[in-house]
Short mmCIF file of C-alpha atoms in Angstrom, two decimals:
data_model
loop_
_atom_site.label_atom_id
_atom_site.label_comp_id
_atom_site.label_asym_id
_atom_site.label_seq_id
_atom_site.Cartn_x
_atom_site.Cartn_y
_atom_site.Cartn_z
CA MET A 2 37.27 -72.67 -33.52
CA SER A 3 40.97 -71.80 -33.23
CA ARG A 4 42.10 -68.36 -32.10
CA ILE A 5 43.93 -67.87 -35.43
CA ARG A 6 40.72 -68.37 -37.36
CA ILE A 7 38.84 -65.96 -35.12
CA THR A 8 41.53 -63.33 -35.61
CA PHE A 9 41.42 -63.89 -39.38
CA LEU A 10 37.66 -63.32 -39.39
CA LEU A 11 38.19 -60.16 -37.39
CA ALA A 12 40.76 -58.90 -39.89
CA LEU A 13 38.44 -59.57 -42.82
CA LEU A 14 35.46 -57.93 -41.17
CA LEU A 15 37.09 -54.80 -39.71
CA GLY A 16 40.51 -54.57 -41.27
CA THR A 17 42.59 -54.98 -38.09
CA PRO A 18 46.15 -56.44 -38.06
CA LEU A 19 46.51 -60.20 -38.18
CA PHE A 20 49.42 -60.29 -35.74
CA ALA A 21 49.12 -58.48 -32.42
CA GLN A 22 51.17 -57.79 -29.35
CA GLN A 23 49.65 -59.63 -26.40
CA LEU A 24 50.22 -58.26 -22.88
CA THR A 25 50.48 -60.27 -19.66
CA LEU A 26 49.20 -58.93 -16.36
CA GLN A 27 52.72 -58.97 -14.92
CA GLU A 28 53.98 -56.84 -17.82
CA ALA A 29 51.11 -54.41 -17.31
CA LEU A 30 51.89 -54.06 -13.60
CA GLN A 31 55.60 -53.55 -14.25
CA SER A 32 54.96 -50.94 -16.94
CA ALA A 33 52.49 -49.03 -14.78
CA GLN A 34 54.90 -48.90 -11.84
CA ALA A 35 57.73 -47.76 -14.13
CA THR A 36 55.90 -45.08 -16.12
CA ASN A 37 52.63 -44.14 -14.44
CA SER A 38 52.62 -40.67 -12.84
CA ILE A 39 50.87 -42.00 -9.72
CA ALA A 40 53.71 -44.45 -9.09
CA GLN A 41 56.35 -41.86 -9.93
CA ASN A 42 54.86 -39.31 -7.55
CA ALA A 43 54.63 -41.93 -4.81
CA LYS A 44 58.31 -42.77 -5.31
CA ILE A 45 59.36 -39.11 -5.19
CA THR A 46 57.31 -38.54 -2.04
CA LEU A 47 58.97 -41.56 -0.45
CA GLU A 48 62.43 -40.26 -1.30
CA LYS A 49 61.59 -36.85 0.17
CA GLN A 50 60.36 -38.36 3.42
CA LEU A 51 63.38 -40.66 3.69
CA ASN A 52 65.70 -37.71 3.14
CA LYS A 53 63.90 -35.83 5.89
CA ALA A 54 64.18 -38.84 8.19
CA ASN A 55 67.95 -39.00 7.60
CA ILE A 56 68.61 -35.49 8.89
CA ASN A 57 71.33 -35.58 11.57
CA SER A 58 70.28 -33.10 14.25
CA TYR A 59 73.52 -33.58 16.20
CA LEU A 60 75.89 -32.16 13.61
CA PRO A 61 77.68 -28.97 14.66
CA SER A 62 77.08 -25.69 12.92
CA ILE A 63 80.14 -24.51 11.01
CA ASP A 64 80.48 -20.99 9.60
CA LEU A 65 83.33 -19.61 7.53
CA SER A 66 83.67 -16.03 6.38
CA VAL A 67 86.34 -13.77 5.01
CA GLY A 68 86.45 -10.07 4.34
CA ALA A 69 88.91 -7.87 2.49
CA SER A 70 89.47 -4.14 2.31
CA ALA A 71 92.11 -1.76 1.02
CA SER A 72 93.00 1.86 1.69
CA ILE A 73 95.40 4.31 0.09
CA SER A 74 96.60 7.83 0.89
CA LEU A 75 97.75 9.85 -2.10
CA LEU A 76 99.22 12.66 -0.02
CA ASP A 77 101.16 10.40 2.31
CA GLN A 78 101.80 7.91 -0.45
CA GLU A 79 100.78 5.05 1.84
CA SER A 80 98.57 2.04 1.17
CA ASN A 81 97.18 -0.70 3.34
CA ALA A 82 95.33 -3.99 2.60
CA LEU A 83 93.35 -5.84 5.24
CA ILE A 84 92.00 -9.43 5.20
CA THR A 85 89.80 -10.65 8.07
CA PRO A 86 89.11 -14.43 8.06
CA THR A 87 86.67 -15.86 10.60
CA ALA A 88 85.75 -19.47 11.44
CA SER A 89 83.31 -20.67 14.07
CA VAL A 90 82.01 -24.04 15.25
CA SER A 91 79.02 -24.30 17.55
CA PHE A 92 77.24 -27.27 19.05
CA SER A 93 74.16 -27.59 21.22
CA LEU A 94 72.53 -30.56 22.92
CA SER A 95 69.36 -30.73 24.98
CA SER A 96 67.70 -33.50 26.92
CA SER A 97 64.47 -32.64 25.09
CA ASP A 98 66.08 -33.93 21.86
CA ARG A 99 66.36 -37.53 23.04
CA TYR A 100 63.37 -38.63 20.94
CA THR A 101 64.79 -37.29 17.67
CA LYS A 102 66.11 -40.66 16.48
CA ALA A 103 62.82 -42.41 17.30
CA SER A 104 60.93 -39.67 15.46
CA ASN A 105 63.10 -40.03 12.34
CA THR A 106 62.75 -43.83 12.38
CA LEU A 107 58.98 -43.57 12.62
CA LEU A 108 58.93 -41.01 9.81
CA ALA A 109 60.79 -43.45 7.55
CA LYS A 110 58.40 -46.30 8.40
CA THR A 111 55.38 -44.11 7.71
CA ALA A 112 56.83 -43.06 4.36
CA GLN A 113 57.41 -46.70 3.36
CA THR A 114 53.85 -47.69 4.20
CA ALA A 115 52.42 -44.67 2.36
CA PHE A 116 54.41 -45.68 -0.71
CA GLY A 117 53.23 -49.27 -0.38
CA THR A 118 49.61 -48.16 -0.19
CA SER A 119 49.95 -46.06 -3.36
CA ILE A 120 51.48 -48.98 -5.26
CA GLN A 121 48.82 -51.42 -4.03
CA ASN A 122 46.07 -49.05 -5.17
CA LEU A 123 47.71 -48.73 -8.58
CA LYS A 124 48.02 -52.52 -8.88
CA ALA A 125 44.33 -52.96 -8.10
CA GLN A 126 43.43 -50.36 -10.73
CA VAL A 127 45.66 -51.94 -13.38
CA THR A 128 44.35 -55.43 -12.59
CA GLN A 129 40.71 -54.38 -12.87
CA THR A 130 41.40 -52.61 -16.17
CA TYR A 131 43.45 -55.54 -17.49
CA TRP A 132 40.68 -58.05 -16.92
CA ASN A 133 38.15 -55.61 -18.40
CA VAL A 134 40.21 -55.81 -21.60
CA THR A 135 40.26 -59.61 -21.39
CA ALA A 136 36.50 -59.76 -20.88
CA ALA A 137 35.85 -57.38 -23.76
CA GLU A 138 38.16 -59.38 -26.00
CA LEU A 139 36.49 -62.70 -25.13
CA ALA A 140 33.02 -61.22 -25.63
CA TYR A 141 34.20 -59.92 -28.99
CA ASP A 142 35.52 -63.36 -29.98
CA GLN A 143 32.24 -64.97 -28.98
CA GLN A 144 30.35 -62.50 -31.14
CA LEU A 145 32.62 -63.32 -34.07
CA LEU A 146 31.68 -66.98 -33.66
CA ASP A 147 28.03 -65.99 -33.62
CA TYR A 148 28.54 -63.92 -36.76
CA GLU A 149 30.07 -66.91 -38.53
CA GLN A 150 27.17 -69.13 -37.42
CA LYS A 151 24.68 -66.54 -38.67
CA SER A 152 26.53 -66.38 -42.00
CA ILE A 153 26.33 -70.16 -42.37
CA SER A 154 22.65 -70.17 -41.40
CA ASN A 155 21.87 -67.36 -43.84
CA ALA A 156 23.57 -69.23 -46.68
CA ALA A 157 21.71 -72.44 -45.78
CA ILE A 158 18.32 -70.67 -45.65
CA GLN A 159 19.01 -69.01 -49.00
CA ALA A 160 19.89 -72.41 -50.51
CA GLN A 161 16.69 -73.91 -49.10
CA PHE A 162 14.71 -71.01 -50.54
CA ASP A 163 16.30 -71.52 -53.96
CA ASN A 164 15.24 -75.18 -53.80
CA GLY A 165 11.72 -74.25 -52.72
CA LYS A 166 12.17 -75.61 -49.18
CA ALA A 167 12.02 -72.28 -47.30
CA ASN A 168 9.73 -69.27 -47.53
CA THR A 169 10.60 -65.59 -47.88
CA LEU A 170 9.92 -64.98 -44.16
CA ALA A 171 12.69 -67.39 -43.17
CA VAL A 172 15.06 -65.73 -45.64
CA SER A 173 14.21 -62.28 -44.28
CA GLN A 174 14.67 -63.41 -40.68
CA ALA A 175 18.04 -64.98 -41.50
CA LYS A 176 19.27 -61.80 -43.20
CA LEU A 177 18.05 -59.69 -40.30
CA ALA A 178 19.83 -61.96 -37.80
CA LEU A 179 23.05 -61.69 -39.83
CA PHE A 180 22.77 -57.90 -39.95
CA GLN A 181 22.19 -57.70 -36.20
CA ALA A 182 25.15 -60.01 -35.56
CA LYS A 183 27.42 -57.75 -37.60
CA LEU A 184 26.24 -54.66 -35.69
CA THR A 185 26.91 -56.47 -32.42
CA VAL A 186 30.41 -57.39 -33.60
CA GLU A 187 31.12 -53.72 -34.27
CA SER A 188 29.69 -52.76 -30.87
CA ARG A 189 31.80 -55.37 -29.10
CA ASN A 190 34.84 -54.16 -31.00
CA ASN A 191 34.19 -50.62 -29.76
CA ASP A 192 33.93 -51.93 -26.20
CA PHE A 193 37.21 -53.77 -26.69
CA GLU A 194 38.98 -50.67 -28.02
CA THR A 195 37.63 -48.54 -25.16
CA ALA A 196 38.87 -51.05 -22.59
CA LYS A 197 42.30 -51.14 -24.25
CA GLN A 198 42.56 -47.36 -24.21
CA ALA A 199 41.89 -47.32 -20.46
CA LEU A 200 44.70 -49.83 -19.90
CA GLN A 201 47.05 -48.01 -22.28
CA ARG A 202 46.65 -44.81 -20.27
CA LEU A 203 47.88 -46.67 -17.19
CA ILE A 204 50.86 -48.47 -18.76
CA GLY A 205 52.00 -45.77 -21.18
CA TYR A 206 51.99 -47.58 -24.54
CA GLU A 207 49.62 -49.19 -27.05
CA ILE A 208 48.63 -52.85 -26.99
CA GLU A 209 46.57 -55.16 -29.16
CA GLY A 210 45.18 -57.42 -26.45
CA THR A 211 45.88 -59.48 -23.35
CA SER A 212 47.33 -62.97 -23.07
CA ASP A 213 46.57 -64.14 -19.51
CA GLU A 214 43.64 -66.49 -19.07
CA LEU A 215 40.89 -66.00 -16.52
CA MET A 216 41.37 -67.78 -13.21
CA GLU A 217 39.79 -71.16 -12.67
CA VAL A 218 37.48 -71.42 -9.68
CA ARG A 219 39.40 -72.71 -6.67
CA ASP A 220 38.63 -73.35 -3.01
CA LEU A 221 39.71 -70.54 -0.69
CA LYS A 222 41.51 -70.82 2.62
CA ASN A 223 39.17 -70.41 5.59
CA LEU A 224 37.95 -66.94 6.50
CA GLU A 225 39.72 -66.86 9.88
CA PHE A 226 43.10 -67.43 8.20
CA LEU A 227 42.46 -64.65 5.68
CA GLN A 228 41.38 -62.20 8.36
CA GLU A 229 44.52 -63.00 10.34
CA LEU A 230 46.61 -62.06 7.30
CA SER A 231 44.93 -58.67 7.19
CA LEU A 232 46.52 -57.67 10.52
CA SER A 233 49.97 -57.40 8.92
CA THR A 234 48.92 -55.30 5.92
CA THR A 235 50.22 -51.84 5.10
CA SER A 236 46.96 -50.12 6.00
CA ILE A 237 47.02 -51.57 9.52
CA LYS A 238 50.72 -50.72 9.87
CA GLN A 239 49.92 -47.13 8.95
CA LEU A 240 47.29 -46.92 11.67
CA SER A 241 49.72 -48.49 14.15
CA TYR A 242 52.33 -45.89 13.25
CA GLN A 243 49.76 -43.16 13.89
CA VAL A 244 49.40 -44.48 17.44
CA GLU A 245 53.19 -44.44 17.81
CA GLN A 246 53.33 -40.90 16.42
CA ALA A 247 50.72 -39.70 18.91
CA GLU A 248 52.56 -41.33 21.81
CA LEU A 249 55.88 -39.90 20.64
CA ALA A 250 54.40 -36.41 20.30
CA LEU A 251 53.27 -36.56 23.93
CA LYS A 252 56.70 -37.75 25.09
CA LYS A 253 58.44 -34.94 23.20
CA VAL A 254 56.21 -32.23 24.69
CA ARG A 255 56.59 -33.67 28.16
CA ALA A 256 60.36 -33.75 27.73
CA SER A 257 60.50 -30.11 26.66
CA SER A 258 57.87 -28.52 28.91
CA ALA A 259 56.85 -30.81 31.76
CA SER A 260 60.21 -32.09 32.99
CA PRO A 261 63.63 -30.57 33.71
CA VAL A 262 65.56 -29.72 30.57
CA VAL A 263 69.34 -29.91 30.62
CA ALA A 264 70.96 -28.03 27.76
CA MET A 265 74.59 -27.66 26.80
CA ASN A 266 76.01 -25.23 24.28
CA ALA A 267 79.58 -25.09 23.10
CA SER A 268 81.21 -22.91 20.51
CA THR A 269 84.67 -22.10 19.26
CA SER A 270 85.56 -19.30 16.93
CA PHE A 271 88.73 -18.06 15.29
CA SER A 272 89.11 -14.62 13.82
CA GLY A 273 91.99 -12.63 12.61
CA SER A 274 93.12 -9.66 10.65
CA LEU A 275 95.96 -9.71 8.20
CA SER A 276 97.21 -6.46 6.82
CA THR A 277 100.30 -5.19 5.10
CA SER A 278 101.51 -3.65 8.34
CA SER A 279 100.50 -6.17 10.99
CA SER A 280 98.57 -9.39 11.67
CA GLN A 281 96.51 -10.63 14.57
CA ILE A 282 94.66 -13.90 15.33
CA ARG A 283 92.15 -14.38 18.17
CA ASP A 284 90.21 -17.42 19.35
CA THR A 285 87.20 -17.65 21.63
CA THR A 286 85.74 -20.78 23.21
CA LYS A 287 82.48 -20.80 25.14
CA VAL A 288 80.80 -23.63 27.03
CA SER A 289 77.52 -23.29 28.88
CA VAL A 290 75.23 -25.68 30.69
CA SER A 291 71.72 -24.78 31.80
CA VAL A 292 68.91 -26.50 33.63
CA SER A 293 65.36 -25.27 33.18
CA PHE A 294 62.03 -26.37 34.52
CA SER A 295 58.67 -24.99 33.49
CA LEU A 296 55.73 -24.82 35.89
CA ASP A 297 53.19 -24.01 33.16
CA PRO A 298 52.01 -27.63 32.69
CA TYR A 299 51.01 -27.73 36.35
CA LEU A 300 48.90 -24.57 36.26
CA PRO A 301 45.16 -25.23 35.76
CA ASN A 302 43.91 -24.39 32.25
CA SER A 303 47.33 -23.20 31.14
CA SER A 304 48.25 -23.56 27.48
CA ALA A 305 50.85 -26.20 28.32
CA GLN A 306 48.42 -28.24 30.42
CA VAL A 307 45.72 -28.13 27.73
CA THR A 308 48.28 -29.15 25.11
CA LEU A 309 49.28 -32.21 27.15
CA GLU A 310 45.64 -33.20 27.69
CA ASN A 311 44.87 -32.88 23.98
CA LEU A 312 47.93 -34.95 23.08
CA GLN A 313 46.68 -37.68 25.41
CA LYS A 314 43.32 -37.55 23.63
CA ASP A 315 45.13 -37.83 20.30
CA ILE A 316 46.55 -41.15 21.50
CA THR A 317 43.06 -42.38 22.37
CA LEU A 318 41.76 -41.25 18.97
CA ALA A 319 44.60 -43.02 17.16
CA LYS A 320 43.97 -46.25 19.07
CA ASN A 321 40.25 -46.06 18.30
CA THR A 322 41.05 -45.47 14.63
CA LEU A 323 43.35 -48.50 14.63
CA GLU A 324 40.65 -50.66 16.21
CA GLN A 325 38.09 -49.48 13.66
CA GLY A 326 40.59 -50.00 10.83
CA ILE A 327 41.05 -53.62 11.86
CA LYS A 328 37.27 -54.11 11.87
CA ASP A 329 36.95 -52.44 8.46
CA ILE A 330 39.63 -54.49 6.72
CA GLN A 331 38.34 -57.74 8.22
CA GLN A 332 34.85 -56.82 7.03
CA GLU A 333 36.26 -56.09 3.57
CA VAL A 334 37.98 -59.48 3.58
CA GLN A 335 34.72 -61.14 4.58
CA THR A 336 32.81 -59.29 1.84
CA LEU A 337 35.26 -60.41 -0.86
CA TYR A 338 35.29 -63.92 0.58
CA GLN A 339 31.49 -64.17 0.44
CA SER A 340 31.46 -62.61 -3.03
CA LEU A 341 33.85 -65.29 -4.31
CA LEU A 342 31.72 -68.04 -2.78
CA GLN A 343 28.61 -66.54 -4.40
CA ILE A 344 30.30 -66.28 -7.80
CA LYS A 345 31.38 -69.90 -7.50
CA ALA A 346 27.77 -70.91 -6.80
CA ASN A 347 26.55 -68.76 -9.71
CA LEU A 348 29.00 -70.45 -12.08
CA GLU A 349 27.91 -73.91 -11.00
CA TYR A 350 24.30 -72.93 -11.69
CA LEU A 351 25.12 -71.31 -15.05
CA LEU A 352 27.11 -74.34 -16.23
CA GLU A 353 24.10 -76.54 -15.54
CA TYR A 354 21.88 -73.99 -17.26
CA GLN A 355 24.23 -74.03 -20.25
CA LYS A 356 23.79 -77.79 -20.62
CA VAL A 357 20.02 -77.32 -20.71
CA ALA A 358 20.34 -74.42 -23.18
CA ASP A 359 22.56 -76.50 -25.47
CA GLU A 360 20.17 -79.44 -25.30
CA THR A 361 17.22 -77.16 -26.00
CA TYR A 362 18.99 -75.66 -28.99
CA ASN A 363 19.77 -79.09 -30.46
CA LEU A 364 16.14 -80.15 -30.06
CA THR A 365 14.92 -76.88 -31.55
CA LEU A 366 17.31 -77.26 -34.47
CA ALA A 367 16.01 -80.75 -35.15
CA SER A 368 12.42 -79.47 -34.98
CA TYR A 369 13.26 -76.62 -37.35
CA GLU A 370 14.92 -78.95 -39.86
CA ALA A 371 11.81 -81.16 -39.66
CA GLY A 372 9.66 -78.12 -40.43
CA GLU A 373 7.93 -78.20 -37.03
CA VAL A 374 8.98 -74.73 -35.77
CA PRO A 375 9.75 -71.45 -37.58
CA TYR A 376 13.24 -70.00 -37.97
CA LEU A 377 12.46 -67.32 -35.35
CA THR A 378 12.08 -70.02 -32.69
CA LEU A 379 15.50 -71.38 -33.62
CA GLN A 380 16.95 -67.86 -33.30
CA GLU A 381 15.46 -67.44 -29.83
CA SER A 382 16.98 -70.73 -28.71
CA GLU A 383 20.34 -69.70 -30.13
CA GLN A 384 20.10 -66.37 -28.31
CA GLN A 385 19.59 -68.22 -25.04
CA GLN A 386 22.85 -70.05 -25.69
CA GLN A 387 24.69 -66.79 -26.28
CA ASN A 388 23.22 -65.14 -23.19
CA VAL A 389 24.31 -67.93 -20.88
CA GLN A 390 27.79 -67.92 -22.45
CA LEU A 391 28.13 -64.19 -21.78
CA SER A 392 26.84 -64.65 -18.24
CA ILE A 393 29.45 -67.35 -17.59
CA LEU A 394 32.14 -65.09 -19.04
CA GLN A 395 31.12 -62.18 -16.82
CA GLN A 396 31.08 -64.37 -13.73
CA LYS A 397 34.57 -65.65 -14.54
CA VAL A 398 35.80 -62.07 -14.93
CA ASP A 399 34.17 -61.08 -11.64
CA TYR A 400 35.74 -64.09 -9.93
CA THR A 401 39.22 -63.32 -11.29
CA VAL A 402 39.06 -59.64 -10.33
CA ALA A 403 37.70 -60.42 -6.85
CA LEU A 404 40.42 -63.03 -6.29
CA TYR A 405 43.16 -60.58 -7.27
CA ASN A 406 41.56 -57.83 -5.17
CA LEU A 407 41.58 -60.12 -2.14
CA ALA A 408 45.24 -60.95 -2.73
CA TYR A 409 46.12 -57.27 -3.11
CA LEU A 410 44.12 -56.34 -0.04
CA LEU A 411 46.06 -58.91 1.99
CA GLU A 412 49.30 -57.95 0.19
CA THR A 413 50.11 -61.53 -0.73
CA ASP A 414 50.02 -63.77 -3.80
CA ILE A 415 47.03 -65.78 -4.91
CA ASN A 416 48.60 -69.13 -4.00
CA THR A 417 48.59 -68.04 -0.35
CA ILE A 418 44.82 -67.59 -0.22
CA ILE A 419 43.69 -70.68 -2.14
CA ASN A 420 43.90 -74.36 -1.30
CA GLU A 421 46.24 -76.38 -3.48
#
């Protein structure tokens, strides 16, 4: 049956619009990233971190000030106005600051990966919700077909009864089946509306349905190739940056407390006083260089020594976390890979089962028309057909979602993970 006819039946039965806006997955993803609060917050957080990373620690400090005062003597009939402008420029540089640029660069990288992770999580959520809508819509369409079949069967049974070829039990069973089919249509419609509402909350506007079709079963690239892709993902990069951060933290502390520190300070200031009677301008320039060396890190159990030891342990912890993260993501890849293979096997079995169910239904229908079996037996055979159709639909949804999840996990497109 054509989609237009199904939609027309839906409109007649429940009063919904005949023409609907259909949403693609790409449109859903774009809308979610543009309007969803999760994506917006992730973007703002990224901008904050990038601003922080762009701070220039080597800029001089510049201060400007000006003061004004006035005095008057009524007895002497004298007055005086005084203006005192002041300007100063100071600059300091220390050998302990040599890791500032590396620290800012690492901060920017970490912010980018954190943003990427937030967007990937949002994509996975939108994709799951999108295909839930598709599944609910397809299940609804299937139930509409069943309702039409039940309507035709009910009319046929009633005609047979009027001609004395069917009994009241068959008529009652046909009416009951039609009533149950209508209730199921309404239930499936509620499921469809609930699924749409979940997607609408993510994308920010109302829709009538989805337009993308479920993925066809394809052969995947080998597991080793997929696991190799996982090593360049955002999650692994984040863990790698944590190792770099731990190593950098140790270097910075060593530079400031466990090695000689050479510091230079320079400042220049101008000040003056301008009055009605006289004016004066003064300038002062100072330059100082100092060398300091702390012995605290070399004293047993000192705070500085313990700090250095703990920072070294932080590096070990970060490396262990990275190693475990690699194992976890590769295990996740393997789980999705095996799940896709299992779904493929399930679909192959269900398609064979569907052939048997269809054949059984045709034989049962012939037996019913020959008066060999009751109408209830025909209904049971028809229900088997519907059950296997729904099972196939669910497996196709599971396959599509798992395939997209694998692509999102590896941060690549689907064509990269399947064989052409």
